[in-house]
Amino acid sequence: MKRIAALAILVGILMPLSANPTGQYYALSLSLFPYMTIPHYQDEIPMRTAAGTEVMVGALGYRFAVHDVSLEVGYLGTTASITHGFYRTRGFDSVKVALRWAYQMKENLSLFTALGTEINFYRNVDSAFASFSTAVGAEVQLAYNSSYRLSLIFPLTIHLRKEITAIQSAVGLRYQIFPTLRGGR
Amino acid sequence: MKRAVHVLTALLLLIVLTGCEVFLQAPEQGNVYAILIALDYKNTTDQASLDGTLGDARELKYALKAVADKSKANAYHSYLFIQEGLGHSTSDVVQIGDQGPVNTYPSSTNLLAAFQALGHVTTAKDLIIVTYSGHGAENGELALADTGTGTTEKFAASKILDALQNVPGRKLMILDTCYSGVSIPDSGASHSTLTDNNISKWYSKYWDSSSYKKPDVFVMTASTNTLSYEQAITNGHSHGVFTNALLNGLGWTHPHTNDLETIAPAPPAAIKNSIMSVDTLYEYVKEYKSSDTWLSIFSPSGRGQHPMVSGGSLDMILFTF
């Protein structure tokens, strides 16, 4: 019974009740991805595979009619790579800051790009490094009302580390909350 | 829009499925060679004598053998280089592969001869572990054996690392000395959070001219730039605090009999997902720090003993099971 009630509340929140929301918003994005590392040094294999997750919080976001800009902070975590041969890449945790811009192409489809920088901490070995990242991707709107917007996101991120260039091809969800009701377009 | 979703899904699958690890055959494991160096300094006046070092080397020899025997490694060969008691030399020699006999008194001459001999014996598939239990100085010098001069021989750990560069195989050097962390080479791509560091240094490292190479030698040390300690395990039996944690990670438990050859160690606690790597071993040693002994020497100010390991993006696999 509780499950049904929770589901009903969720559907109630997500059902499109009004026009596409605009204005200032807060956002929460969660994405999962394979993390493919291409080393700049000589390695046993040309690319190593790990997995990762990213949680971003948009504290300063604003959605115009078709443009959407937000400054986001978040966490990025990757696992160690699959062991192959005598080495594997180390897993790490990161604190990330990114500036994101999205452009709504169709009613339910937006394209976005982001630029970010990270401080990364290797999980086991007390060592840190800085990095930069850039992302492009598509955002498919799943549901919205005047206060909320839920999208499926497909960011393709290039993680620019000093000794590695990594590719993250993620699938995720982005949830935006519009605290002030400003009406539709 | 459906088409866009399909294209993105296909791209994602393509990237996942082209993971090199799936298609490329992993190289087979080779032999394990361990060179275990320890000094008690009872024959010299310029260093305080140490009680736990000889036990460190002797027990590591058997602990590593037990791990190697359990792993997929082919054969295990170990060589003790020990300075014990009042003498300034030894007649003991070891044969490293088919190379000529090498005297086991831990002077720089003998150690370099041993590494040179190893260089003719090992292959890229082999694992070479070098351990050193003894004194170390703030400038990264090790106090090697007094050959009768009245003082120990000050020998930079970096010279041993240089000598190991010429030995084929993957190499791990383990230093249980004071200030041992200063001997860890700069990774070129990351910055230790245990030494003086801050966010501007991390960004400076990104832009500076140094570069990262797959390390020829990984280094794991007992401390950063602080003292390293010994602890009494049982009456008359001591170890370096770091080496005791390392031994535990390898499955070696205390108390034990004096006949080390007959000891059957427990399954190594530092194995994770069927491998033991530099990082799994290091992680175990760090967590072992939470024991009473570690806590008593670990200070919140950061001047307590804290192990350290080579930085950078790669972890080296030591044993596969």
PDB file of C-alpha atoms in Angstrom, chain A residues 32-34 36 40-50 81-90 106 108-109 117-119 121-132 137-138 140-141 152 154 156 160-164 167 169-171, chain B residues 1 5 8 12 15-16 18-21 24-29 124-125 170 188-194 199 202-203 205-208 210-215 218 275 277-280 282-283 286 306-307 309-317:
ATOM      1  CA  LEU A  32      26.525   6.200 -14.499  1.00  0.00           C
ATOM      2  CA  PHE A  33      29.181   5.514 -17.055  1.00  0.00           C
ATOM      3  CA  PRO A  34      32.007   3.314 -18.239  1.00  0.00           C
ATOM      4  CA  MET A  36      37.691   4.476 -20.547  1.00  0.00           C
ATOM      5  CA  HIS A  40      49.608   9.292 -22.545  1.00  0.00           C
ATOM      6  CA  TYR A  41      52.324   6.932 -21.304  1.00  0.00           C
ATOM      7  CA  GLN A  42      53.272   3.539 -22.648  1.00  0.00           C
ATOM      8  CA  ASP A  43      50.976   0.934 -21.165  1.00  0.00           C
ATOM      9  CA  GLU A  44      50.380  -2.773 -21.705  1.00  0.00           C
ATOM     10  CA  ILE A  45      47.109  -2.076 -23.499  1.00  0.00           C
ATOM     11  CA  PRO A  46      45.870   0.993 -25.375  1.00  0.00           C
ATOM     12  CA  MET A  47      42.843   1.611 -23.157  1.00  0.00           C
ATOM     13  CA  ARG A  48      41.652   0.494 -19.741  1.00  0.00           C
ATOM     14  CA  THR A  49      38.050   0.195 -18.587  1.00  0.00           C
ATOM     15  CA  ALA A  50      36.628   1.290 -15.280  1.00  0.00           C
ATOM     16  CA  SER A  81      40.012  -0.467 -13.911  1.00  0.00           C
ATOM     17  CA  ILE A  82      39.519  -4.094 -14.801  1.00  0.00           C
ATOM     18  CA  THR A  83      42.736  -5.880 -13.945  1.00  0.00           C
ATOM     19  CA  HIS A  84      44.640  -6.840 -17.054  1.00  0.00           C
ATOM     20  CA  GLY A  85      48.202  -8.061 -17.025  1.00  0.00           C
ATOM     21  CA  PHE A  86      50.356  -6.579 -14.309  1.00  0.00           C
ATOM     22  CA  TYR A  87      48.677  -3.210 -13.854  1.00  0.00           C
ATOM     23  CA  ARG A  88      45.341  -1.472 -13.434  1.00  0.00           C
ATOM     24  CA  THR A  89      44.402   2.163 -13.113  1.00  0.00           C
ATOM     25  CA  ARG A  90      43.575   3.427  -9.659  1.00  0.00           C
ATOM     26  CA  LYS A 106      12.524  20.419 -29.774  1.00  0.00           C
ATOM     27  CA  ASN A 108      11.441  17.203 -25.492  1.00  0.00           C
ATOM     28  CA  LEU A 109      15.001  17.322 -26.749  1.00  0.00           C
ATOM     29  CA  THR A 117      37.404  21.265 -13.348  1.00  0.00           C
ATOM     30  CA  GLU A 118      38.037  18.652 -10.710  1.00  0.00           C
ATOM     31  CA  ILE A 119      40.213  17.907  -7.724  1.00  0.00           C
ATOM     32  CA  PHE A 121      41.824  12.001  -4.769  1.00  0.00           C
ATOM     33  CA  TYR A 122      43.094   8.486  -5.409  1.00  0.00           C
ATOM     34  CA  ARG A 123      41.009   6.300  -3.183  1.00  0.00           C
ATOM     35  CA  ASN A 124      43.758   4.274  -1.526  1.00  0.00           C
ATOM     36  CA  VAL A 125      47.059   6.014  -1.923  1.00  0.00           C
ATOM     37  CA  ASP A 126      46.894   9.515  -0.397  1.00  0.00           C
ATOM     38  CA  SER A 127      47.586  11.295  -3.640  1.00  0.00           C
ATOM     39  CA  ALA A 128      45.680  14.047  -5.434  1.00  0.00           C
ATOM     40  CA  PHE A 129      45.640  15.674  -8.833  1.00  0.00           C
ATOM     41  CA  ALA A 130      43.779  18.371 -10.706  1.00  0.00           C
ATOM     42  CA  SER A 131      41.989  17.872 -13.996  1.00  0.00           C
ATOM     43  CA  PHE A 132      39.612  19.496 -16.442  1.00  0.00           C
ATOM     44  CA  GLY A 137      25.237  15.481 -24.755  1.00  0.00           C
ATOM     45  CA  ALA A 138      21.547  15.144 -25.264  1.00  0.00           C
ATOM     46  CA  VAL A 140      15.439  14.014 -23.313  1.00  0.00           C
ATOM     47  CA  GLN A 141      12.604  15.449 -21.277  1.00  0.00           C
ATOM     48  CA  LEU A 152      17.080  11.529 -19.294  1.00  0.00           C
ATOM     49  CA  PHE A 154      23.351  11.231 -22.223  1.00  0.00           C
ATOM     50  CA  LEU A 156      29.718  12.272 -23.366  1.00  0.00           C
ATOM     51  CA  LEU A 160      41.458  15.718 -19.331  1.00  0.00           C
ATOM     52  CA  ARG A 161      44.010  14.424 -16.872  1.00  0.00           C
ATOM     53  CA  LYS A 162      47.718  15.114 -17.178  1.00  0.00           C
ATOM     54  CA  GLU A 163      48.701  11.525 -17.935  1.00  0.00           C
ATOM     55  CA  ILE A 164      45.381  10.204 -19.233  1.00  0.00           C
ATOM     56  CA  ILE A 167      36.034   9.103 -22.030  1.00  0.00           C
ATOM     57  CA  SER A 169      29.748   7.923 -22.026  1.00  0.00           C
ATOM     58  CA  ALA A 170      27.075   8.239 -19.412  1.00  0.00           C
ATOM     59  CA  VAL A 171      23.393   7.627 -18.970  1.00  0.00           C
TER      60      VAL A 171
ATOM     61  CA  MET B   1      14.234  11.561 -31.103  1.00  0.00           C
ATOM     62  CA  VAL B   5      18.401   7.592 -28.306  1.00  0.00           C
ATOM     63  CA  LEU B   8      23.542   7.108 -28.207  1.00  0.00           C
ATOM     64  CA  LEU B  12      27.581   3.495 -25.318  1.00  0.00           C
ATOM     65  CA  ILE B  15      32.521   1.807 -26.092  1.00  0.00           C
ATOM     66  CA  VAL B  16      31.824  -0.720 -23.348  1.00  0.00           C
ATOM     67  CA  THR B  18      35.534  -2.443 -27.041  1.00  0.00           C
ATOM     68  CA  GLY B  19      37.137  -2.503 -23.602  1.00  0.00           C
ATOM     69  CA  CYS B  20      40.594  -3.838 -24.370  1.00  0.00           C
ATOM     70  CA  GLU B  21      40.665  -6.104 -21.327  1.00  0.00           C
ATOM     71  CA  LEU B  24      43.543  -9.036 -25.190  1.00  0.00           C
ATOM     72  CA  GLN B  25      45.165 -12.019 -23.581  1.00  0.00           C
ATOM     73  CA  ALA B  26      46.807 -11.280 -20.245  1.00  0.00           C
ATOM     74  CA  PRO B  27      50.480 -12.182 -19.894  1.00  0.00           C
ATOM     75  CA  GLU B  28      51.241 -15.211 -17.731  1.00  0.00           C
ATOM     76  CA  GLN B  29      52.850 -14.854 -14.328  1.00  0.00           C
ATOM     77  CA  ALA B 124      59.515  -8.959 -17.903  1.00  0.00           C
ATOM     78  CA  LYS B 125      57.018 -11.458 -16.429  1.00  0.00           C
ATOM     79  CA  ARG B 170      58.010  -5.316 -12.227  1.00  0.00           C
ATOM     80  CA  GLY B 188      54.876  13.440 -12.426  1.00  0.00           C
ATOM     81  CA  ALA B 189      51.092  13.574 -12.424  1.00  0.00           C
ATOM     82  CA  SER B 190      49.835  13.625  -8.867  1.00  0.00           C
ATOM     83  CA  HIS B 191      50.867  15.051  -5.539  1.00  0.00           C
ATOM     84  CA  SER B 192      51.012  13.229  -2.229  1.00  0.00           C
ATOM     85  CA  THR B 193      48.470  14.510   0.243  1.00  0.00           C
ATOM     86  CA  LEU B 194      50.697  13.354   3.094  1.00  0.00           C
ATOM     87  CA  ILE B 199      45.185  23.006  -4.239  1.00  0.00           C
ATOM     88  CA  TRP B 202      47.778  20.216  -7.638  1.00  0.00           C
ATOM     89  CA  TYR B 203      47.018  22.656 -10.448  1.00  0.00           C
ATOM     90  CA  LYS B 205      51.435  19.867 -11.260  1.00  0.00           C
ATOM     91  CA  TYR B 206      48.916  19.732 -14.095  1.00  0.00           C
ATOM     92  CA  TRP B 207      50.736  22.424 -16.035  1.00  0.00           C
ATOM     93  CA  ASP B 208      54.371  21.771 -15.136  1.00  0.00           C
ATOM     94  CA  SER B 210      57.033  16.763 -15.544  1.00  0.00           C
ATOM     95  CA  SER B 211      55.442  13.707 -17.077  1.00  0.00           C
ATOM     96  CA  TYR B 212      54.121  10.401 -15.855  1.00  0.00           C
ATOM     97  CA  LYS B 213      55.657   7.129 -16.971  1.00  0.00           C
ATOM     98  CA  LYS B 214      54.565   3.660 -16.032  1.00  0.00           C
ATOM     99  CA  PRO B 215      56.761   3.218 -12.938  1.00  0.00           C
ATOM    100  CA  PHE B 218      57.031   0.997  -7.089  1.00  0.00           C
ATOM    101  CA  ILE B 275      44.624 -10.257  -6.519  1.00  0.00           C
ATOM    102  CA  SER B 277      48.430  -5.412  -5.565  1.00  0.00           C
ATOM    103  CA  VAL B 278      50.611  -2.636  -4.241  1.00  0.00           C
ATOM    104  CA  ASP B 279      47.437  -0.751  -3.330  1.00  0.00           C
ATOM    105  CA  THR B 280      45.654  -3.607  -1.570  1.00  0.00           C
ATOM    106  CA  TYR B 282      49.173  -0.534   1.242  1.00  0.00           C
ATOM    107  CA  GLU B 283      45.515  -0.167   2.146  1.00  0.00           C
ATOM    108  CA  LYS B 286      47.109   1.825   6.534  1.00  0.00           C
ATOM    109  CA  HIS B 306      52.212   7.136   8.212  1.00  0.00           C
ATOM    110  CA  PRO B 307      53.057   4.731   5.384  1.00  0.00           C
ATOM    111  CA  VAL B 309      53.441   4.574  -1.626  1.00  0.00           C
ATOM    112  CA  SER B 310      54.272   5.647  -5.181  1.00  0.00           C
ATOM    113  CA  GLY B 311      51.618   7.947  -6.630  1.00  0.00           C
ATOM    114  CA  GLY B 312      50.263   8.183 -10.144  1.00  0.00           C
ATOM    115  CA  SER B 313      47.461   6.533 -12.023  1.00  0.00           C
ATOM    116  CA  LEU B 314      48.664   2.927 -12.005  1.00  0.00           C
ATOM    117  CA  ASP B 315      48.460   0.226  -9.382  1.00  0.00           C
ATOM    118  CA  MET B 316      50.801  -2.742  -9.854  1.00  0.00           C
ATOM    119  CA  ILE B 317      49.561  -6.299  -9.483  1.00  0.00           C
TER     120      ILE B 317
END
